[in-house]
Amino acid sequence: DDDVTGTYSVAESNEDNNWKCTGPTITVPKPDLVMKQVSIFTSTVTAGDSMVILDSHTNNGGSQALAYDVGFVLSRDGVIGLSSDILLPTTRTLDVLGVGAPSTASTTVTIPADVPPGDYYVGAIADVNGTVAELNEGNNAGKATIVTVIAPQ
């Protein structure tokens, strides 16, 4: 017997037998963030300048996804999510994404001035920091076409 103040109002010889749980175990399904599309609107960008990345992803899981970031990377080999990718400093934050809900947005990102010139795939990663425990962690990333980064003048 516990009142709203957290104190026991009835003294008992055994306080550990005041509850019972019956029935089957209930499993709450996990969310599953799936990257659907990543697009860019330029083929060349100067290091130190900005570009726009459009990403679209969906929660295909069985429960809502809470508080996560979409991150953006540059990848030489097109495999998004490797430690060799260049993580861009801008992220897009979502507080919640419901079951079956999509999220699409354009985000302006700045290419760091020290990025070496060359060709890079542009990638987006839903839950870039790994804060959401998901059904499948392997489908969070997608990539756009190649962008050529040129040295600042």
Tab-separated table of N, CA and C in Angstrom:
chain	number	residue	atom	x	y	z
A	1	ASP	N	0.850	-1.168	0.000
A	1	ASP	CA	0.000	0.000	0.000
A	1	ASP	C	0.897	1.232	0.000
A	2	ASP	N	0.887	1.957	-1.087
A	2	ASP	CA	1.772	3.098	-1.276
A	2	ASP	C	0.911	4.286	-1.677
A	3	ASP	N	0.990	5.387	-0.936
A	3	ASP	CA	0.206	6.553	-1.336
A	3	ASP	C	1.018	7.434	-2.275
A	4	VAL	N	0.443	8.539	-2.723
A	4	VAL	CA	1.090	9.387	-3.727
A	4	VAL	C	2.358	10.058	-3.237
A	5	THR	N	2.586	10.079	-1.943
A	5	THR	CA	3.811	10.703	-1.429
A	5	THR	C	4.979	9.744	-1.436
A	6	GLY	N	4.718	8.457	-1.767
A	6	GLY	CA	5.803	7.490	-1.777
A	6	GLY	C	6.049	6.856	-0.423
A	7	THR	N	5.157	7.118	0.526
A	7	THR	CA	5.303	6.499	1.841
A	7	THR	C	4.238	5.428	2.004
A	8	TYR	N	4.523	4.494	2.864
A	8	TYR	CA	3.585	3.403	3.120
A	8	TYR	C	2.624	3.828	4.215
A	9	SER	N	1.320	3.741	3.953
A	9	SER	CA	0.328	4.172	4.933
A	9	SER	C	-0.155	3.029	5.816
A	10	VAL	N	0.106	1.792	5.404
A	10	VAL	CA	-0.266	0.634	6.204
A	10	VAL	C	1.000	-0.158	6.496
A	11	ALA	N	1.290	-0.345	7.755
A	11	ALA	CA	2.460	-1.139	8.143
A	11	ALA	C	2.131	-2.612	7.934
A	12	GLU	N	2.978	-3.300	7.167
A	12	GLU	CA	2.765	-4.711	6.870
A	12	GLU	C	4.010	-5.498	7.246
A	13	SER	N	3.830	-6.784	7.492
A	13	SER	CA	4.986	-7.621	7.809
A	13	SER	C	5.802	-7.926	6.556
A	14	ASN	N	5.165	-7.852	5.379
A	14	ASN	CA	5.868	-8.110	4.118
A	14	ASN	C	5.376	-7.113	3.068
A	15	GLU	N	6.190	-6.146	2.729
A	15	GLU	CA	5.829	-5.134	1.729
A	15	GLU	C	6.105	-5.596	0.301
A	16	ASP	N	6.727	-6.767	0.126
A	16	ASP	CA	7.133	-7.241	-1.199
A	16	ASP	C	6.097	-8.111	-1.893
A	17	ASN	N	4.933	-8.320	-1.299
A	17	ASN	CA	3.936	-9.187	-1.930
A	17	ASN	C	2.658	-8.442	-2.305
A	18	ASN	N	2.760	-7.161	-2.594
A	18	ASN	CA	1.584	-6.336	-2.862
A	18	ASN	C	1.249	-6.199	-4.340
A	19	TRP	N	1.856	-6.961	-5.187
A	19	TRP	CA	1.601	-6.859	-6.621
A	19	TRP	C	1.616	-8.241	-7.244
A	20	LYS	N	1.026	-8.329	-8.418
A	20	LYS	CA	1.007	-9.586	-9.161
A	20	LYS	C	0.930	-9.259	-10.643
A	21	CYS	N	1.651	-10.020	-11.434
A	21	CYS	CA	1.653	-9.837	-12.879
A	21	CYS	C	1.231	-11.150	-13.525
A	22	THR	N	0.250	-11.094	-14.384
A	22	THR	CA	-0.206	-12.295	-15.070
A	22	THR	C	-0.306	-12.033	-16.556
A	23	GLY	N	-0.490	-13.082	-17.305
A	23	GLY	CA	-0.689	-12.945	-18.742
A	23	GLY	C	0.609	-13.060	-19.506
A	24	PRO	N	0.491	-13.014	-20.829
A	24	PRO	CA	1.684	-13.158	-21.671
A	24	PRO	C	2.559	-11.905	-21.629
A	25	THR	N	3.793	-12.106	-21.973
A	25	THR	CA	4.715	-10.988	-22.092
A	25	THR	C	4.330	-10.156	-23.311
A	26	ILE	N	4.344	-8.862	-23.159
A	26	ILE	CA	4.032	-7.961	-24.265
A	26	ILE	C	5.345	-7.428	-24.825
A	27	THR	N	5.547	-7.592	-26.119
A	27	THR	CA	6.745	-7.090	-26.771
A	27	THR	C	6.390	-5.828	-27.551
A	28	VAL	N	7.081	-4.755	-27.253
A	28	VAL	CA	6.877	-3.509	-27.978
A	28	VAL	C	7.836	-3.510	-29.158
A	29	PRO	N	7.305	-3.458	-30.383
A	29	PRO	CA	8.198	-3.494	-31.547
A	29	PRO	C	9.057	-2.240	-31.625
A	30	LYS	N	10.230	-2.392	-32.199
A	30	LYS	CA	11.163	-1.276	-32.329
A	30	LYS	C	10.832	-0.445	-33.565
A	31	PRO	N	11.271	0.817	-33.576
A	31	PRO	CA	11.184	1.613	-34.798
A	31	PRO	C	12.213	1.115	-35.816
A	32	ASP	N	12.066	1.531	-37.048
A	32	ASP	CA	13.030	1.192	-38.101
A	32	ASP	C	13.097	2.350	-39.085
A	33	LEU	N	14.147	3.139	-38.985
A	33	LEU	CA	14.332	4.298	-39.857
A	33	LEU	C	14.992	3.843	-41.150
A	34	VAL	N	14.313	4.081	-42.263
A	34	VAL	CA	14.780	3.629	-43.574
A	34	VAL	C	14.960	4.841	-44.484
A	35	MET	N	16.204	5.068	-44.930
A	35	MET	CA	16.473	6.175	-45.846
A	35	MET	C	15.942	5.810	-47.224
A	36	LYS	N	15.119	6.674	-47.790
A	36	LYS	CA	14.483	6.421	-49.083
A	36	LYS	C	15.142	7.186	-50.225
A	37	GLN	N	15.562	8.421	-49.966
A	37	GLN	CA	16.084	9.259	-51.050
A	37	GLN	C	17.064	10.282	-50.497
A	38	VAL	N	18.124	10.507	-51.243
A	38	VAL	CA	19.058	11.591	-50.968
A	38	VAL	C	19.329	12.270	-52.306
A	39	SER	N	19.152	13.577	-52.348
A	39	SER	CA	19.351	14.317	-53.595
A	39	SER	C	20.155	15.578	-53.334
A	40	ILE	N	20.926	15.966	-54.331
A	40	ILE	CA	21.629	17.249	-54.293
A	40	ILE	C	21.267	18.020	-55.554
A	41	PHE	N	21.498	19.311	-55.537
A	41	PHE	CA	21.047	20.163	-56.625
A	41	PHE	C	22.188	20.885	-57.320
A	42	THR	N	23.401	20.376	-57.124
A	42	THR	CA	24.580	20.951	-57.756
A	42	THR	C	25.566	19.825	-58.048
A	43	SER	N	26.424	20.028	-58.996
A	43	SER	CA	27.435	19.009	-59.287
A	43	SER	C	28.828	19.439	-58.819
A	44	THR	N	28.952	20.716	-58.455
A	44	THR	CA	30.240	21.248	-58.011
A	44	THR	C	30.007	22.191	-56.840
A	45	VAL	N	30.883	22.108	-55.839
A	45	VAL	CA	30.822	23.019	-54.706
A	45	VAL	C	32.247	23.352	-54.295
A	46	THR	N	32.455	24.570	-53.882
A	46	THR	CA	33.769	25.002	-53.401
A	46	THR	C	33.871	24.711	-51.911
A	47	ALA	N	34.984	24.110	-51.490
A	47	ALA	CA	35.206	23.874	-50.066
A	47	ALA	C	35.049	25.188	-49.318
A	48	GLY	N	34.305	25.176	-48.230
A	48	GLY	CA	34.005	26.383	-47.461
A	48	GLY	C	32.650	26.972	-47.799
A	49	ASP	N	32.055	26.549	-48.908
A	49	ASP	CA	30.733	27.041	-49.305
A	49	ASP	C	29.638	26.055	-48.879
A	50	SER	N	28.401	26.439	-49.122
A	50	SER	CA	27.247	25.634	-48.730
A	50	SER	C	26.588	24.985	-49.928
A	51	MET	N	25.865	23.916	-49.645
A	51	MET	CA	25.034	23.257	-50.645
A	51	MET	C	23.792	22.725	-49.943
A	52	VAL	N	22.755	22.399	-50.731
A	52	VAL	CA	21.502	21.888	-50.191
A	52	VAL	C	21.421	20.389	-50.454
A	53	ILE	N	21.052	19.645	-49.389
A	53	ILE	CA	20.839	18.198	-49.497
A	53	ILE	C	19.385	17.920	-49.110
A	54	LEU	N	18.689	17.193	-49.956
A	54	LEU	CA	17.331	16.748	-49.662
A	54	LEU	C	17.407	15.291	-49.219
A	55	ASP	N	16.828	14.990	-48.061
A	55	ASP	CA	16.741	13.584	-47.646
A	55	ASP	C	15.306	13.254	-47.305
A	56	SER	N	14.957	12.002	-47.542
A	56	SER	CA	13.631	11.502	-47.238
A	56	SER	C	13.775	10.117	-46.621
A	57	HIS	N	13.212	9.947	-45.437
A	57	HIS	CA	13.234	8.636	-44.790
A	57	HIS	C	11.899	8.379	-44.113
A	58	THR	N	11.667	7.112	-43.766
A	58	THR	CA	10.396	6.675	-43.199
A	58	THR	C	10.669	5.798	-41.990
A	59	ASN	N	9.743	5.816	-41.041
A	59	ASN	CA	9.802	4.884	-39.922
A	59	ASN	C	8.949	3.669	-40.276
A	60	ASN	N	9.598	2.602	-40.712
A	60	ASN	CA	8.899	1.377	-41.096
A	60	ASN	C	8.715	0.407	-39.932
A	61	GLY	N	9.094	0.819	-38.729
A	61	GLY	CA	8.998	-0.072	-37.573
A	61	GLY	C	7.635	-0.039	-36.923
A	62	GLY	N	7.564	-0.651	-35.744
A	62	GLY	CA	6.291	-0.801	-35.059
A	62	GLY	C	6.073	0.148	-33.902
A	63	SER	N	7.000	1.079	-33.654
A	63	SER	CA	6.807	2.103	-32.628
A	63	SER	C	7.501	3.382	-33.073
A	64	GLN	N	7.158	4.470	-32.419
A	64	GLN	CA	7.715	5.760	-32.819
A	64	GLN	C	9.199	5.849	-32.479
A	65	ALA	N	9.901	6.632	-33.272
A	65	ALA	CA	11.322	6.899	-33.034
A	65	ALA	C	11.428	8.265	-32.370
A	66	LEU	N	12.130	8.308	-31.244
A	66	LEU	CA	12.236	9.544	-30.473
A	66	LEU	C	13.609	10.175	-30.600
A	67	ALA	N	13.643	11.478	-30.757
A	67	ALA	CA	14.828	12.331	-30.634
A	67	ALA	C	16.081	11.770	-31.307
A	68	TYR	N	16.228	12.078	-32.588
A	68	TYR	CA	17.422	11.648	-33.310
A	68	TYR	C	17.794	12.696	-34.346
A	69	ASP	N	19.026	12.568	-34.859
A	69	ASP	CA	19.535	13.486	-35.873
A	69	ASP	C	19.751	12.759	-37.191
A	70	VAL	N	19.534	13.477	-38.269
A	70	VAL	CA	19.956	13.040	-39.599
A	70	VAL	C	21.286	13.739	-39.851
A	71	GLY	N	22.299	12.953	-40.168
A	71	GLY	CA	23.613	13.512	-40.438
A	71	GLY	C	23.966	13.398	-41.906
A	72	PHE	N	24.930	14.173	-42.336
A	72	PHE	CA	25.317	14.229	-43.742
A	72	PHE	C	26.820	14.010	-43.859
A	73	VAL	N	27.224	13.260	-44.881
A	73	VAL	CA	28.628	12.902	-45.049
A	73	VAL	C	29.050	13.055	-46.509
A	74	LEU	N	30.357	13.127	-46.688
A	74	LEU	CA	30.980	13.006	-48.000
A	74	LEU	C	31.762	11.701	-47.987
A	75	SER	N	31.613	10.904	-49.038
A	75	SER	CA	32.257	9.591	-49.101
A	75	SER	C	32.987	9.438	-50.422
A	76	ARG	N	34.243	9.057	-50.354
A	76	ARG	CA	35.027	8.823	-51.583
A	76	ARG	C	34.573	7.559	-52.304
A	77	ASP	N	34.217	6.506	-51.537
A	77	ASP	CA	33.928	5.210	-52.148
A	77	ASP	C	32.435	4.910	-52.312
A	78	GLY	N	31.573	5.774	-51.815
A	78	GLY	CA	30.136	5.562	-51.978
A	78	GLY	C	29.516	4.643	-50.951
A	79	VAL	N	30.321	4.109	-50.026
A	79	VAL	CA	29.773	3.299	-48.942
A	79	VAL	C	29.537	4.252	-47.771
A	80	ILE	N	28.287	4.595	-47.552
A	80	ILE	CA	27.945	5.615	-46.562
A	80	ILE	C	27.940	5.010	-45.160
A	81	GLY	N	28.620	5.690	-44.235
A	81	GLY	CA	28.640	5.263	-42.847
A	81	GLY	C	29.972	4.723	-42.378
A	82	LEU	N	30.966	4.721	-43.241
A	82	LEU	CA	32.287	4.242	-42.840
A	82	LEU	C	33.029	5.330	-42.072
A	83	SER	N	34.000	4.920	-41.282
A	83	SER	CA	34.789	5.887	-40.518
A	83	SER	C	35.608	6.795	-41.431
A	84	SER	N	35.825	6.378	-42.664
A	84	SER	CA	36.584	7.204	-43.600
A	84	SER	C	35.749	8.336	-44.209
A	85	ASP	N	34.427	8.302	-44.015
A	85	ASP	CA	33.577	9.383	-44.523
A	85	ASP	C	33.869	10.682	-43.777
A	86	ILE	N	33.630	11.783	-44.446
A	86	ILE	CA	33.777	13.099	-43.821
A	86	ILE	C	32.406	13.516	-43.321
A	87	LEU	N	32.251	13.560	-41.991
A	87	LEU	CA	30.988	13.959	-41.384
A	87	LEU	C	30.868	15.474	-41.454
A	88	LEU	N	29.801	15.943	-42.078
A	88	LEU	CA	29.584	17.377	-42.204
A	88	LEU	C	29.010	17.918	-40.892
A	89	PRO	N	29.306	19.175	-40.552
A	89	PRO	CA	28.946	19.688	-39.227
A	89	PRO	C	27.457	19.955	-39.012
A	90	THR	N	26.672	19.980	-40.056
A	90	THR	CA	25.247	20.280	-39.930
A	90	THR	C	24.434	19.002	-39.810
A	91	THR	N	23.474	18.986	-38.891
A	91	THR	CA	22.522	17.886	-38.783
A	91	THR	C	21.104	18.446	-38.812
A	92	ARG	N	20.170	17.542	-39.005
A	92	ARG	CA	18.749	17.884	-38.960
A	92	ARG	C	18.151	17.069	-37.816
A	93	THR	N	17.514	17.732	-36.852
A	93	THR	CA	17.016	17.075	-35.647
A	93	THR	C	15.515	16.835	-35.733
A	94	LEU	N	15.116	15.614	-35.354
A	94	LEU	CA	13.698	15.275	-35.252
A	94	LEU	C	13.402	14.893	-33.809
A	95	ASP	N	12.300	15.385	-33.272
A	95	ASP	CA	11.892	15.043	-31.915
A	95	ASP	C	11.206	13.695	-31.869
A	96	VAL	N	10.424	13.385	-32.910
A	96	VAL	CA	9.688	12.128	-32.959
A	96	VAL	C	9.301	11.845	-34.407
A	97	LEU	N	9.276	10.567	-34.768
A	97	LEU	CA	8.752	10.149	-36.071
A	97	LEU	C	7.874	8.931	-35.810
A	98	GLY	N	6.582	9.090	-36.066
A	98	GLY	CA	5.606	8.054	-35.773
A	98	GLY	C	5.708	6.848	-36.691
A	99	VAL	N	4.979	5.820	-36.333
A	99	VAL	CA	4.931	4.580	-37.109
A	99	VAL	C	4.387	4.875	-38.504
A	100	GLY	N	5.136	4.478	-39.522
A	100	GLY	CA	4.734	4.685	-40.908
A	100	GLY	C	4.906	6.104	-41.417
A	101	ALA	N	5.378	6.994	-40.571
A	101	ALA	CA	5.490	8.405	-40.955
A	101	ALA	C	6.743	8.671	-41.773
A	102	PRO	N	6.616	9.541	-42.777
A	102	PRO	CA	7.795	9.963	-43.537
A	102	PRO	C	8.350	11.274	-42.986
A	103	SER	N	9.597	11.531	-43.292
A	103	SER	CA	10.218	12.816	-42.994
A	103	SER	C	11.063	13.210	-44.198
A	104	THR	N	10.734	14.348	-44.782
A	104	THR	CA	11.464	14.859	-45.941
A	104	THR	C	11.809	16.316	-45.685
A	105	ALA	N	13.062	16.658	-45.928
A	105	ALA	CA	13.473	18.053	-45.736
A	105	ALA	C	14.719	18.350	-46.542
A	106	SER	N	14.861	19.615	-46.876
A	106	SER	CA	16.077	20.118	-47.496
A	106	SER	C	16.898	20.804	-46.414
A	107	THR	N	18.176	20.479	-46.357
A	107	THR	CA	19.060	21.022	-45.340
A	107	THR	C	20.256	21.663	-46.026
A	108	THR	N	20.564	22.884	-45.628
A	108	THR	CA	21.747	23.565	-46.143
A	108	THR	C	22.934	23.186	-45.269
A	109	VAL	N	23.952	22.613	-45.894
A	109	VAL	CA	25.153	22.187	-45.180
A	109	VAL	C	26.355	22.940	-45.735
A	110	THR	N	27.325	23.177	-44.872
A	110	THR	CA	28.564	23.822	-45.284
A	110	THR	C	29.645	22.755	-45.429
A	111	ILE	N	30.325	22.784	-46.560
A	111	ILE	CA	31.453	21.888	-46.791
A	111	ILE	C	32.667	22.525	-46.106
A	112	PRO	N	33.281	21.831	-45.143
A	112	PRO	CA	34.427	22.424	-44.449
A	112	PRO	C	35.510	22.877	-45.434
A	113	ALA	N	36.143	23.982	-45.125
A	113	ALA	CA	37.153	24.567	-46.011
A	113	ALA	C	38.360	23.665	-46.198
A	114	ASP	N	38.589	22.731	-45.270
A	114	ASP	CA	39.765	21.861	-45.366
A	114	ASP	C	39.479	20.519	-46.062
A	115	VAL	N	38.293	20.359	-46.654
A	115	VAL	CA	38.001	19.127	-47.399
A	115	VAL	C	38.861	19.106	-48.658
A	116	PRO	N	39.613	18.038	-48.872
A	116	PRO	CA	40.454	17.965	-50.067
A	116	PRO	C	39.620	17.980	-51.346
A	117	PRO	N	40.082	18.649	-52.376
A	117	PRO	CA	39.360	18.648	-53.646
A	117	PRO	C	39.206	17.217	-54.173
A	118	GLY	N	38.123	16.990	-54.883
A	118	GLY	CA	37.894	15.677	-55.475
A	118	GLY	C	36.424	15.366	-55.604
A	119	ASP	N	36.139	14.157	-56.049
A	119	ASP	CA	34.768	13.691	-56.233
A	119	ASP	C	34.320	12.922	-54.997
A	120	TYR	N	33.109	13.236	-54.516
A	120	TYR	CA	32.554	12.606	-53.325
A	120	TYR	C	31.083	12.258	-53.566
A	121	TYR	N	30.676	11.117	-53.029
A	121	TYR	CA	29.253	10.834	-52.926
A	121	TYR	C	28.738	11.609	-51.719
A	122	VAL	N	27.534	12.141	-51.820
A	122	VAL	CA	26.903	12.835	-50.705
A	122	VAL	C	25.937	11.852	-50.055
A	123	GLY	N	26.068	11.669	-48.761
A	123	GLY	CA	25.224	10.713	-48.056
A	123	GLY	C	24.440	11.347	-46.934
A	124	ALA	N	23.335	10.700	-46.586
A	124	ALA	CA	22.536	11.082	-45.416
A	124	ALA	C	22.314	9.834	-44.583
A	125	ILE	N	22.353	10.006	-43.255
A	125	ILE	CA	22.192	8.892	-42.329
A	125	ILE	C	21.148	9.282	-41.287
A	126	ALA	N	20.007	8.568	-41.291
A	126	ALA	CA	19.002	8.767	-40.253
A	126	ALA	C	19.534	8.154	-38.963
A	127	ASP	N	19.414	8.876	-37.862
A	127	ASP	CA	19.948	8.456	-36.562
A	127	ASP	C	21.464	8.291	-36.626
A	128	VAL	N	22.130	9.323	-37.109
A	128	VAL	CA	23.584	9.297	-37.309
A	128	VAL	C	24.352	9.000	-36.022
A	129	ASN	N	23.796	9.365	-34.870
A	129	ASN	CA	24.489	9.147	-33.594
A	129	ASN	C	24.117	7.833	-32.923
A	130	GLY	N	23.210	7.064	-33.543
A	130	GLY	CA	22.844	5.761	-33.001
A	130	GLY	C	22.061	5.815	-31.704
A	131	THR	N	21.222	6.833	-31.521
A	131	THR	CA	20.467	6.969	-30.276
A	131	THR	C	19.175	6.158	-30.256
A	132	VAL	N	18.675	5.741	-31.409
A	132	VAL	CA	17.426	4.977	-31.483
A	132	VAL	C	17.758	3.493	-31.658
A	133	ALA	N	17.262	2.661	-30.747
A	133	ALA	CA	17.422	1.207	-30.890
A	133	ALA	C	16.401	0.754	-31.934
A	134	GLU	N	16.903	0.221	-33.050
A	134	GLU	CA	16.035	-0.076	-34.185
A	134	GLU	C	15.954	-1.562	-34.503
A	135	LEU	N	14.935	-1.885	-35.249
A	135	LEU	CA	14.744	-3.230	-35.776
A	135	LEU	C	15.889	-3.613	-36.704
A	136	ASN	N	16.308	-2.672	-37.567
A	136	ASN	CA	17.387	-2.904	-38.526
A	136	ASN	C	18.247	-1.647	-38.588
A	137	GLU	N	19.459	-1.733	-38.131
A	137	GLU	CA	20.373	-0.578	-38.138
A	137	GLU	C	21.073	-0.412	-39.486
A	138	GLY	N	20.900	-1.354	-40.390
A	138	GLY	CA	21.644	-1.349	-41.647
A	138	GLY	C	20.984	-0.639	-42.802
A	139	ASN	N	19.832	-0.005	-42.578
A	139	ASN	CA	19.127	0.646	-43.687
A	139	ASN	C	18.910	2.138	-43.456
A	140	ASN	N	19.741	2.732	-42.616
A	140	ASN	CA	19.584	4.136	-42.251
A	140	ASN	C	20.243	5.110	-43.223
A	141	ALA	N	21.087	4.618	-44.107
A	141	ALA	CA	21.885	5.505	-44.949
A	141	ALA	C	21.473	5.415	-46.411
A	142	GLY	N	21.685	6.514	-47.097
A	142	GLY	CA	21.475	6.565	-48.539
A	142	GLY	C	22.440	7.557	-49.140
A	143	LYS	N	22.568	7.518	-50.458
A	143	LYS	CA	23.516	8.430	-51.098
A	143	LYS	C	22.905	9.053	-52.341
A	144	ALA	N	23.444	10.197	-52.661
A	144	ALA	CA	23.073	10.929	-53.870
A	144	ALA	C	24.169	10.725	-54.891
A	145	THR	N	24.062	11.434	-55.966
A	145	THR	CA	25.087	11.386	-56.999
A	145	THR	C	26.370	12.061	-56.495
A	146	ILE	N	27.360	12.034	-57.309
A	146	ILE	CA	28.670	12.598	-56.939
A	146	ILE	C	28.652	14.117	-57.060
A	147	VAL	N	29.316	14.746	-56.102
A	147	VAL	CA	29.570	16.172	-56.159
A	147	VAL	C	31.088	16.354	-56.229
A	148	THR	N	31.523	17.287	-57.018
A	148	THR	CA	32.938	17.607	-57.091
A	148	THR	C	33.229	18.790	-56.181
A	149	VAL	N	34.121	18.575	-55.231
A	149	VAL	CA	34.549	19.640	-54.333
A	149	VAL	C	35.806	20.258	-54.939
A	150	ILE	N	35.771	21.569	-55.089
A	150	ILE	CA	36.946	22.259	-55.616
A	150	ILE	C	37.569	23.118	-54.514
A	151	ALA	N	38.849	23.368	-54.655
A	151	ALA	CA	39.578	24.152	-53.678
A	151	ALA	C	39.111	25.597	-53.708
A	152	PRO	N	39.115	26.245	-52.547
A	152	PRO	CA	38.767	27.670	-52.518
A	152	PRO	C	39.768	28.482	-53.329
A	153	GLN	N	39.312	29.529	-53.925
A	153	GLN	CA	40.175	30.390	-54.742
A	153	GLN	C	40.954	31.354	-53.874
